[in-house]
Coordinates of N, CA and C in Angstrom, one line a residue:
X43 N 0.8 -1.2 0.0 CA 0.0 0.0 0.0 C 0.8 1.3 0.0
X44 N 1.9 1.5 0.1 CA 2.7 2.3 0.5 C 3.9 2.6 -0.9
X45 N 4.1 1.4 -1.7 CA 4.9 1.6 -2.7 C 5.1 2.5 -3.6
X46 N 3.8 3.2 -3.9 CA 3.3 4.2 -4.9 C 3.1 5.8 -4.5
X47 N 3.3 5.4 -3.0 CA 3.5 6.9 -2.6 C 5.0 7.8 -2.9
X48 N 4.9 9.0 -2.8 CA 6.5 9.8 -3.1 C 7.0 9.3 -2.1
X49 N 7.0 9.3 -0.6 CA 8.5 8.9 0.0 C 9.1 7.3 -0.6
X50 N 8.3 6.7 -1.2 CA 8.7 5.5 -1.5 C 9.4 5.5 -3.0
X51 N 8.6 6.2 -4.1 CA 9.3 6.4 -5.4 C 10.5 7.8 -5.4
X52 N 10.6 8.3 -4.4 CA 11.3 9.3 -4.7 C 12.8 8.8 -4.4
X53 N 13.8 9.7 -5.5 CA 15.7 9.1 -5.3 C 15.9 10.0 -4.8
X54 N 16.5 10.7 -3.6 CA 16.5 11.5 -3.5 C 18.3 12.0 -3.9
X55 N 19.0 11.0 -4.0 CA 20.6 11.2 -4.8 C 20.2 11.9 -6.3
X56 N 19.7 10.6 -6.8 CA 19.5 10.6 -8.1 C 18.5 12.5 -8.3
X57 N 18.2 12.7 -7.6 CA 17.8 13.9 -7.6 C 18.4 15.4 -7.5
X58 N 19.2 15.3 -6.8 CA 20.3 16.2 -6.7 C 21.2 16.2 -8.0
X59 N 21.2 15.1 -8.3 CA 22.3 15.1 -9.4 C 21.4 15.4 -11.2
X60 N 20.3 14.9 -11.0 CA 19.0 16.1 -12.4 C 20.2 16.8 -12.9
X61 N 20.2 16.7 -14.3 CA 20.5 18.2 -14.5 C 19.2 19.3 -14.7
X62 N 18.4 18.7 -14.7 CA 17.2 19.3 -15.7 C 16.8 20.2 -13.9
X63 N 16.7 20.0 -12.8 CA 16.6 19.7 -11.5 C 15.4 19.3 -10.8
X64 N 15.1 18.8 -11.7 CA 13.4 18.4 -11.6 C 13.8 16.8 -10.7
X65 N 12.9 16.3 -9.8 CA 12.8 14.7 -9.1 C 13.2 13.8 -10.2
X66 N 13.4 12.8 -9.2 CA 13.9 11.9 -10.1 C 13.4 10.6 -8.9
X67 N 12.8 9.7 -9.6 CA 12.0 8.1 -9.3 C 13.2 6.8 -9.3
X68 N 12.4 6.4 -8.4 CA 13.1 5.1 -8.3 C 12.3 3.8 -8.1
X69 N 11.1 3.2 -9.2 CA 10.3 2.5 -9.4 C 10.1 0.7 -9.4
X70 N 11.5 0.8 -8.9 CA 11.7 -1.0 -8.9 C 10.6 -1.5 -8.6
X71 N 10.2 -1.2 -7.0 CA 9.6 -2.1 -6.6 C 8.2 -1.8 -6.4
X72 N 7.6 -0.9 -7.1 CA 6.5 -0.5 -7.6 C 6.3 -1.3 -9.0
X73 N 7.3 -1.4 -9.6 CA 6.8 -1.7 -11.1 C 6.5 -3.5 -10.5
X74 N 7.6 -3.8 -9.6 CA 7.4 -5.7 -9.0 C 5.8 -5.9 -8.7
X75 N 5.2 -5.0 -8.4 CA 3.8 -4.9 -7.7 C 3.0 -4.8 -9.2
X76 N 3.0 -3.5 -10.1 CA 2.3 -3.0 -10.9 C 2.2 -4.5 -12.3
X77 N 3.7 -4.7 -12.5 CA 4.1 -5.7 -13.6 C 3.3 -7.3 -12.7
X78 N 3.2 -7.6 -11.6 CA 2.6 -8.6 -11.2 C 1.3 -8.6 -11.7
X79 N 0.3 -7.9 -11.2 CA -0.7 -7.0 -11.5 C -1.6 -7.4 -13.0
X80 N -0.4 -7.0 -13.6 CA -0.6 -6.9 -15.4 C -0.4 -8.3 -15.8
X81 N 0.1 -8.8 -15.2 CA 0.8 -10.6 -15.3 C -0.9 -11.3 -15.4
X82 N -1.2 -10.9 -14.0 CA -2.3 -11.9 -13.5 C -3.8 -11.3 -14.1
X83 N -3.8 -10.3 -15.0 CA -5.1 -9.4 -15.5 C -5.7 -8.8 -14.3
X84 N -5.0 -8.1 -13.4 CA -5.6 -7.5 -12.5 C -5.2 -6.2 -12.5
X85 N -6.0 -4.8 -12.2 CA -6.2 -3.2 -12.4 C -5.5 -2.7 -11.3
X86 N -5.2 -1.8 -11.2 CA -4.4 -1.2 -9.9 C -5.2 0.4 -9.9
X87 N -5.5 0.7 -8.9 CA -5.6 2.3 -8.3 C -4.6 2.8 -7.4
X88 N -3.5 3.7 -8.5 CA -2.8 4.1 -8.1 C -3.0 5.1 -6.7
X89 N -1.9 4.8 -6.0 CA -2.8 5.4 -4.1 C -1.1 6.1 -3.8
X90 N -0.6 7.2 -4.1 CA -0.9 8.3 -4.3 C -0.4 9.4 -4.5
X91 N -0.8 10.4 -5.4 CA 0.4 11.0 -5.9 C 0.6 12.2 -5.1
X92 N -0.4 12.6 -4.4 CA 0.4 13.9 -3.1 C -0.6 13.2 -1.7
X93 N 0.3 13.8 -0.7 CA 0.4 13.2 0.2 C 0.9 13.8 1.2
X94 N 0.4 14.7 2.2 CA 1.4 15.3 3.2 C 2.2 14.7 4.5
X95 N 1.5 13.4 4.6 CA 2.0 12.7 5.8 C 2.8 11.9 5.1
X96 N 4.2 12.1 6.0 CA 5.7 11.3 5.9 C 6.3 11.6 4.5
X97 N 5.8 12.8 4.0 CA 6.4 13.3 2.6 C 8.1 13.8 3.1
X98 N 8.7 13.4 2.3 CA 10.1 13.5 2.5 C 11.1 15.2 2.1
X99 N 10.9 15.9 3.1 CA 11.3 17.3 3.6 C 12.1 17.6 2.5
X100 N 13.0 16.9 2.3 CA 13.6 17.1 1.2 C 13.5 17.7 -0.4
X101 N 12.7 17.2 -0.6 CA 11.5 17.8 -2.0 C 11.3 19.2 -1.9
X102 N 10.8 19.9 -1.0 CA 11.3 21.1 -1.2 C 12.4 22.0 -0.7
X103 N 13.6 22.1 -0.6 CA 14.6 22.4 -0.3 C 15.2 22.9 -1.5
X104 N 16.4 23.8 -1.7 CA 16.9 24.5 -3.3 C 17.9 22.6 -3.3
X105 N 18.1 22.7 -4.0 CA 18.8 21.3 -4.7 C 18.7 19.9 -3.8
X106 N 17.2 19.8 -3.4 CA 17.4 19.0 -2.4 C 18.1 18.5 -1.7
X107 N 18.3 19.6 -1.0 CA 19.3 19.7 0.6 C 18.9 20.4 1.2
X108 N 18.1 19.4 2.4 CA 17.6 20.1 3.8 C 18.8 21.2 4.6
X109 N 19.8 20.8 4.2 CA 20.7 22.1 5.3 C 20.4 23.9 4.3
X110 N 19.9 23.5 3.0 CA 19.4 24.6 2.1 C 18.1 25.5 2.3
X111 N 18.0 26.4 2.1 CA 16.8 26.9 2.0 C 15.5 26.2 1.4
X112 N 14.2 26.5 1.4 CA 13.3 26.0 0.7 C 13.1 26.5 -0.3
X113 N 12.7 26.1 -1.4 CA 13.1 26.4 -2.8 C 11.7 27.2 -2.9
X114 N 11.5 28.2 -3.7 CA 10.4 29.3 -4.0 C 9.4 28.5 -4.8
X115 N 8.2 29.2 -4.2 CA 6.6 28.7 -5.4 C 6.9 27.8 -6.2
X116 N 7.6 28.6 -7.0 CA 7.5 28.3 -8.8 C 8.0 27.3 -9.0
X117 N 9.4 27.5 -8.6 CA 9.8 25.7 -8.2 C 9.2 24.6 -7.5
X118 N 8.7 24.8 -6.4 CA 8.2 23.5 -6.1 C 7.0 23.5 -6.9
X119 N 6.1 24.4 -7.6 CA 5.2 23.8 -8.3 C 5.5 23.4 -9.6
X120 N 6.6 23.6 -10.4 CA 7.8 22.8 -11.3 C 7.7 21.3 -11.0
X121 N 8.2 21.2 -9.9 CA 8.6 20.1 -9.2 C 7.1 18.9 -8.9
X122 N 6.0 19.5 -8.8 CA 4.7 18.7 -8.2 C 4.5 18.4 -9.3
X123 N 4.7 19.5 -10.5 CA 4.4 18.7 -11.7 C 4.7 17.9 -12.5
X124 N 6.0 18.2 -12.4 CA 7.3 17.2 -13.3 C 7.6 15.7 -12.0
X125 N 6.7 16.0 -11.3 CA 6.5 14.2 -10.2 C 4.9 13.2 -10.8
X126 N 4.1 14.6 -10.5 CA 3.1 14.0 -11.3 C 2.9 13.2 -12.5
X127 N 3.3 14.3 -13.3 CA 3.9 13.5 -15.3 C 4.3 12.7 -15.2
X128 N 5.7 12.6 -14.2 CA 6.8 11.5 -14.2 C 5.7 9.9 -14.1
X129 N 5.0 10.5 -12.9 CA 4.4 9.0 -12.0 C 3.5 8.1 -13.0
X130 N 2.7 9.4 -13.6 CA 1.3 8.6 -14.1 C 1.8 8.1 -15.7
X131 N 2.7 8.9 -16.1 CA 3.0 8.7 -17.5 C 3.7 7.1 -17.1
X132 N 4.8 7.4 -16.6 CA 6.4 5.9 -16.4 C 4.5 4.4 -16.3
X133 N 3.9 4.3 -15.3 CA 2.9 3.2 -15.5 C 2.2 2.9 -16.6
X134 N 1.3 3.9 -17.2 CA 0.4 4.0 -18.0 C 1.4 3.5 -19.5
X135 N 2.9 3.9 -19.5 CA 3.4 3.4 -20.5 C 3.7 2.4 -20.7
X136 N 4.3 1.8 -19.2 CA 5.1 0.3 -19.4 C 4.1 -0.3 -18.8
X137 N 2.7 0.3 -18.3 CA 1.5 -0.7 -18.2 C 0.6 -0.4 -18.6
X138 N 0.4 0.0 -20.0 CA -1.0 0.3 -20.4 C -2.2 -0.3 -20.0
X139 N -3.4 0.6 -19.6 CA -4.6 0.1 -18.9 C -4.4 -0.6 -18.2
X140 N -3.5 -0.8 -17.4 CA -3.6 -1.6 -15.9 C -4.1 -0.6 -14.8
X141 N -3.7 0.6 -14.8 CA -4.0 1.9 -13.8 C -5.1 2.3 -14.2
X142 N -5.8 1.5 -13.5 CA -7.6 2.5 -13.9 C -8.1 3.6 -13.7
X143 N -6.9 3.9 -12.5 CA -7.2 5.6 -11.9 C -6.4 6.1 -10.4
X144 N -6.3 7.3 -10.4 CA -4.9 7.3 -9.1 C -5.9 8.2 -8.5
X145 N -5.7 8.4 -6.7 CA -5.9 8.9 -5.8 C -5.1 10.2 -6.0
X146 N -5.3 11.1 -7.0 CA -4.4 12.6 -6.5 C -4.0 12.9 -5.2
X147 N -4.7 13.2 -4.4 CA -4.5 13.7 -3.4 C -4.8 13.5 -2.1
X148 N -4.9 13.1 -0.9 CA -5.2 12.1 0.3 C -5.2 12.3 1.5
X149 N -6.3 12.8 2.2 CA -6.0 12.9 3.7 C -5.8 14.1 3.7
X150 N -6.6 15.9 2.8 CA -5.8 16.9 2.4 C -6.8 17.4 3.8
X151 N -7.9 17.2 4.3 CA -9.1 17.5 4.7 C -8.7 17.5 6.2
X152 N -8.4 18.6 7.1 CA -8.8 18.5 8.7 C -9.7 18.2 9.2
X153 N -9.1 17.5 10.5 CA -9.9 16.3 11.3 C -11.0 17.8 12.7
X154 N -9.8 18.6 13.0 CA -10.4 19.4 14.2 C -10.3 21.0 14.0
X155 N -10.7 22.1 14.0 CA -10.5 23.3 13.9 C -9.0 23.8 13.9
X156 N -8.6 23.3 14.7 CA -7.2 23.3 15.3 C -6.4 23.0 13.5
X157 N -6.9 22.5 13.0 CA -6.2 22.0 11.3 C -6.0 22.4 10.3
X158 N -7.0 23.8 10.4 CA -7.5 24.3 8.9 C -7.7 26.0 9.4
X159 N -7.4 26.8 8.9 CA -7.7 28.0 8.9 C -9.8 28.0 8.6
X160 N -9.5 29.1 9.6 CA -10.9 29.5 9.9 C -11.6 30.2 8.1
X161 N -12.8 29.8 8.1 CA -13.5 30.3 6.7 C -12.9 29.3 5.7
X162 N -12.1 28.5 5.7 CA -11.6 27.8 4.9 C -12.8 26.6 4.9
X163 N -14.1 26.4 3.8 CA -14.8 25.6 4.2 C -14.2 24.0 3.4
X164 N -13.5 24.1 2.5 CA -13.0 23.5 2.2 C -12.3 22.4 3.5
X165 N -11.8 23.2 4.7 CA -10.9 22.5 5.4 C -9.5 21.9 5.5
X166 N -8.7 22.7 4.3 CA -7.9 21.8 4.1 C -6.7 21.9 4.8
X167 N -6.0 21.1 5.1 CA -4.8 21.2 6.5 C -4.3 22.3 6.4
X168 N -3.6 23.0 7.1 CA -2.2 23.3 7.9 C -1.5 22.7 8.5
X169 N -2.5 21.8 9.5 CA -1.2 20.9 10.6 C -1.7 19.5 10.3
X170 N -0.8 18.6 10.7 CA -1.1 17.2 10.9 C -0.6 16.9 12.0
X171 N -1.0 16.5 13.2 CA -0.2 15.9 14.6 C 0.5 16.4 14.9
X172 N 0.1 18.2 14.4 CA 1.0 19.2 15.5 C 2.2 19.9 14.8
X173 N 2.1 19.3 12.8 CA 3.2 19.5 12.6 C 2.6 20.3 11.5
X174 N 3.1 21.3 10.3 CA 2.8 21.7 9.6 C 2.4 20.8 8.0
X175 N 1.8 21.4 7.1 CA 1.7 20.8 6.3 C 2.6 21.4 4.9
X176 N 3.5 20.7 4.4 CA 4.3 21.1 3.9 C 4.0 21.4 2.2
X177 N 2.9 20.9 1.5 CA 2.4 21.7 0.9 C 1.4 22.9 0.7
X178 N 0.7 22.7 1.9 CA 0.1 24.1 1.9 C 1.2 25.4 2.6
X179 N 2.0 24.9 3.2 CA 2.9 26.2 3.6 C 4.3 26.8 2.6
X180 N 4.4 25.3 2.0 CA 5.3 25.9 0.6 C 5.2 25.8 -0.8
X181 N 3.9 25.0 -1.1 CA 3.4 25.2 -2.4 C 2.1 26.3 -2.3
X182 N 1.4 26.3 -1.5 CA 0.3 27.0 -1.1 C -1.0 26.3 -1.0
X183 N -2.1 27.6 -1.0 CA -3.4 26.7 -0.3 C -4.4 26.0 -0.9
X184 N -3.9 26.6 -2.8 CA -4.4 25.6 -3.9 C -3.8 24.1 -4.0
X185 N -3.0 23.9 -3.1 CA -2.2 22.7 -3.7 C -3.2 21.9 -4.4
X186 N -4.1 21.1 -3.6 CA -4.9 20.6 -3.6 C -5.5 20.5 -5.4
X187 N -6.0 21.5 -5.4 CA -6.8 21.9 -7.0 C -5.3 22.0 -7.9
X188 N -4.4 22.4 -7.7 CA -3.0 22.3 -8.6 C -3.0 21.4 -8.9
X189 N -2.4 20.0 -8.0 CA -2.3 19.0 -7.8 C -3.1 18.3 -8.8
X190 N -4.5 18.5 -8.8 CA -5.6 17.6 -10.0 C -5.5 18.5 -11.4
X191 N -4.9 19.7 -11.5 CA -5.1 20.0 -12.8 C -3.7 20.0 -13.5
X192 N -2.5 19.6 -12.4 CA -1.4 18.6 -13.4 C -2.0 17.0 -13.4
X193 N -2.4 16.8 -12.6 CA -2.5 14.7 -13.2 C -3.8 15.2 -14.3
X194 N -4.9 16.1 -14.6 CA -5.4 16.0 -15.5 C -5.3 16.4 -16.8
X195 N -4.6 17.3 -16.6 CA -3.3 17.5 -18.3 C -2.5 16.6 -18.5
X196 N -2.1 15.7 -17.6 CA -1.3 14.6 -17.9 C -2.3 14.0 -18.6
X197 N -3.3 13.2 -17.8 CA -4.0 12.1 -18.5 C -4.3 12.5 -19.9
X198 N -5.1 13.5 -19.9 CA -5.4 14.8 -21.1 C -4.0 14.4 -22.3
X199 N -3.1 14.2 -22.5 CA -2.3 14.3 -23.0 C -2.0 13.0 -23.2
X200 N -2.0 11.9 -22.5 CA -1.7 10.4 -23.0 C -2.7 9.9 -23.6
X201 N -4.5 10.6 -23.6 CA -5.2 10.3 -24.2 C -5.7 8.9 -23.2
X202 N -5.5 8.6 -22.1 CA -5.4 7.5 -21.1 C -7.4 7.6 -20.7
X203 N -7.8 6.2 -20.7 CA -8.9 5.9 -19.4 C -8.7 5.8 -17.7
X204 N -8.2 7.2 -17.6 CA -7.5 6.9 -15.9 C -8.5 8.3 -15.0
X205 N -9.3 7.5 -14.7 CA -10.3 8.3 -13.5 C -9.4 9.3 -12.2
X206 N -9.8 10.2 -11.8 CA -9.0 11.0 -10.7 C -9.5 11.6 -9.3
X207 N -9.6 10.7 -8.7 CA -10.5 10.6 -7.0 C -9.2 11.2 -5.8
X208 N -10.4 12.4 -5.5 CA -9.9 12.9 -3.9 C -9.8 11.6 -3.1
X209 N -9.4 11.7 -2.2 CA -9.4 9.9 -1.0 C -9.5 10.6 0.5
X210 N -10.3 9.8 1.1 CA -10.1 10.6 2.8 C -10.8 9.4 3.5
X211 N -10.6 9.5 5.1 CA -11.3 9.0 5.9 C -12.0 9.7 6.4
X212 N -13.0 9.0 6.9 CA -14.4 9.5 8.5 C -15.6 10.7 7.4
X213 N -15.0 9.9 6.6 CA -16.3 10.2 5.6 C -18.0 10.5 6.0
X214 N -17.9 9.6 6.7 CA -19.2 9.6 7.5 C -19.5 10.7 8.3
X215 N -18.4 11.5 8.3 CA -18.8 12.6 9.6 C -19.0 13.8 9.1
X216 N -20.2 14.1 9.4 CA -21.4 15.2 8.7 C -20.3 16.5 8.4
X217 N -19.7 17.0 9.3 CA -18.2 18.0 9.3 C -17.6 17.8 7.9
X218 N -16.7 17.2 8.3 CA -15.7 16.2 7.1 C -16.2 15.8 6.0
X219 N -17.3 15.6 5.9 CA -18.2 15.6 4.3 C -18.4 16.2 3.8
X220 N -19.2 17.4 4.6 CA -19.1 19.1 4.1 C -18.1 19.2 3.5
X221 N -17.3 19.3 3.6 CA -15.6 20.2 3.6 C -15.6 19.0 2.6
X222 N -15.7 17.8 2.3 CA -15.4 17.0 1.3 C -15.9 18.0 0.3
X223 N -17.1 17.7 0.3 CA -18.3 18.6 -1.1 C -17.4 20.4 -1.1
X224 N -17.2 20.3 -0.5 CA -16.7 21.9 -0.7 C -15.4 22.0 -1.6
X225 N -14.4 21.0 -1.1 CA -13.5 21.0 -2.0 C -13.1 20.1 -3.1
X226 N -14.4 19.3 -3.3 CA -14.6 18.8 -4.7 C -15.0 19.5 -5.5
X227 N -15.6 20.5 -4.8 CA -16.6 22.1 -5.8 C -15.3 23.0 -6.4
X228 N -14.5 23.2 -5.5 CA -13.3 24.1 -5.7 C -12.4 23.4 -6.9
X229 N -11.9 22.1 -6.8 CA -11.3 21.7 -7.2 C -11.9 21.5 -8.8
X230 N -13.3 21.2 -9.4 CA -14.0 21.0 -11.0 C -14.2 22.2 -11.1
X231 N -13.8 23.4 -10.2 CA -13.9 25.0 -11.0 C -12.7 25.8 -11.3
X232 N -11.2 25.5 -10.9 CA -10.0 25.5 -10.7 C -9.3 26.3 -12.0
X233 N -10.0 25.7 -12.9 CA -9.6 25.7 -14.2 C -10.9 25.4 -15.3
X234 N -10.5 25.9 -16.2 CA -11.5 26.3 -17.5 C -10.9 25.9 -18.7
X235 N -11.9 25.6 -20.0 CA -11.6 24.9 -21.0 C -11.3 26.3 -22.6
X236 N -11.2 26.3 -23.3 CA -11.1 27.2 -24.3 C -12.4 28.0 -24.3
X237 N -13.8 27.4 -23.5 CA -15.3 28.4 -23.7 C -14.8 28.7 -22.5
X238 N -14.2 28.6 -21.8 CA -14.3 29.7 -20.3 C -15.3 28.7 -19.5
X239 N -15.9 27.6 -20.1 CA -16.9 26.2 -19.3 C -15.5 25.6 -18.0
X240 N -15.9 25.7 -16.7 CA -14.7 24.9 -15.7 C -14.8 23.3 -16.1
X241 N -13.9 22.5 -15.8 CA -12.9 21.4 -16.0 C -13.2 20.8 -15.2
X242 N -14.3 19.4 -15.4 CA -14.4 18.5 -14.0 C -12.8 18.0 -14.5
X243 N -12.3 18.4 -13.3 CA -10.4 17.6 -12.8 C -10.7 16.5 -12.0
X244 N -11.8 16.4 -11.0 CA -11.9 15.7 -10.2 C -13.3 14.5 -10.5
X245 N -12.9 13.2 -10.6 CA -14.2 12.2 -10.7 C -15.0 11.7 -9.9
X246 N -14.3 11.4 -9.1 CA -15.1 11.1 -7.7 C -14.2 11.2 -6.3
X247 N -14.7 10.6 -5.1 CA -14.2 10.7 -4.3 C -14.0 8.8 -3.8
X248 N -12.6 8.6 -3.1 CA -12.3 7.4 -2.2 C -12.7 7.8 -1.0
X249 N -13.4 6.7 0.0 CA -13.9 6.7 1.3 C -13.3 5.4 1.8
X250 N -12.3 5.9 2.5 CA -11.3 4.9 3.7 C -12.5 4.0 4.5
X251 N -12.3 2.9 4.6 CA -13.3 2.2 5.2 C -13.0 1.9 6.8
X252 N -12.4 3.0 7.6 CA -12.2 3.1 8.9 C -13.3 3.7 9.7
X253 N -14.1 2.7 10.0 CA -15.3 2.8 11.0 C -15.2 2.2 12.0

């Protein structure tokens, strides 16, 4: 469950050394999972391409190095994107239609007031367990909608059948649902098509089965 997240595909040598300076993957043992998968005719839902919990500090730093500054906006949203492209493209190539559809973004939703800036009905983090959330405080407070309208130019662009679901738990909780609907609203208005008509980015939502 864990193999397809960034602290797991990300190099972070092989990174530093980019010339381009964009991330750079390290997919062995994802592809052992994904290529099994494709072996036996079975689909995968890729789980996930952002992720604030146990995201590796590193990623945003100027040449990834934590003893360095953190790298400005534009770069790390460089950087979300050229991870995103990287992720969904490297599968969908060397596994055509096996990835039926990836979890963009996961767990973006606060659990307690204490989480989310006030008026933000959306809800979406600042802190997790006391700690900050490291793309809302260095990519910003769109990550979220960013985040779905690079994996949707991606897919858009490989011409791919690959669906694109928010994911959360405690779904059930009349709060936390709200703020779901609110920033599934935000996120299919984000962006607009050549009429100025907004971009469903987002298809549905995943509901963690923790009850």
């Amino acid at each position: 469950t864990n193999e397809l997240k960034a602290y797991s595909l990300l190099d972070e040598w092989a990174s530093r050394a980019a010339k381009d300076g964009m991330p750079v993957m390290n997919y062995r043992l994802a592809d052992e999972m994904v290529g099994w998968a494709q072996q036996n005719g079975l689909k995968v839902r890729g789980h996930v391409l952002v992720w604030d919990a146990y995201m590796t500090q590193w990623f945003f730093h100027e040449g990834y190095d934590t003893s360095k500054p953190i790298a400005d906006r534009e770069t790390l949203k460089l950087r979300m994107q050229s991870y995103i492209e990287d992720v969904i493209c490297h599968f969908e190539d060397k596994y055509p239609g096996v990835g039926y559809c990836w979890d963009v973004v996961n767990e973006a939703i606060g659990d307690s007031d204490s989480e989310y800036k006030p008026g933000d009905s959306r809800h979406v983090r600042t802190m997790r367990s006391g700690g900050s959330n490291p793309f809302y405080e260095y990519v910003g407070d769109d990550y979220v909608e960013l985040a779905f309208y690079y994996a949707w130019d991606t897919v858009e662009l490989l011409g791919a059948d690959i669906k694109l679901f928010y994911n959360d738990y405690n779904m059930f909780h009349m709060k936390k649902r709200a703020a779901a609907i609110e920033l599934v609203k935000s996120i299919n208005a984000y962006a607009t098509d050549a009429d100025g008509k907004p971009i469903q980015l987002c298809d549905g939502i995943g509901m963690q089965g923790y009850i």
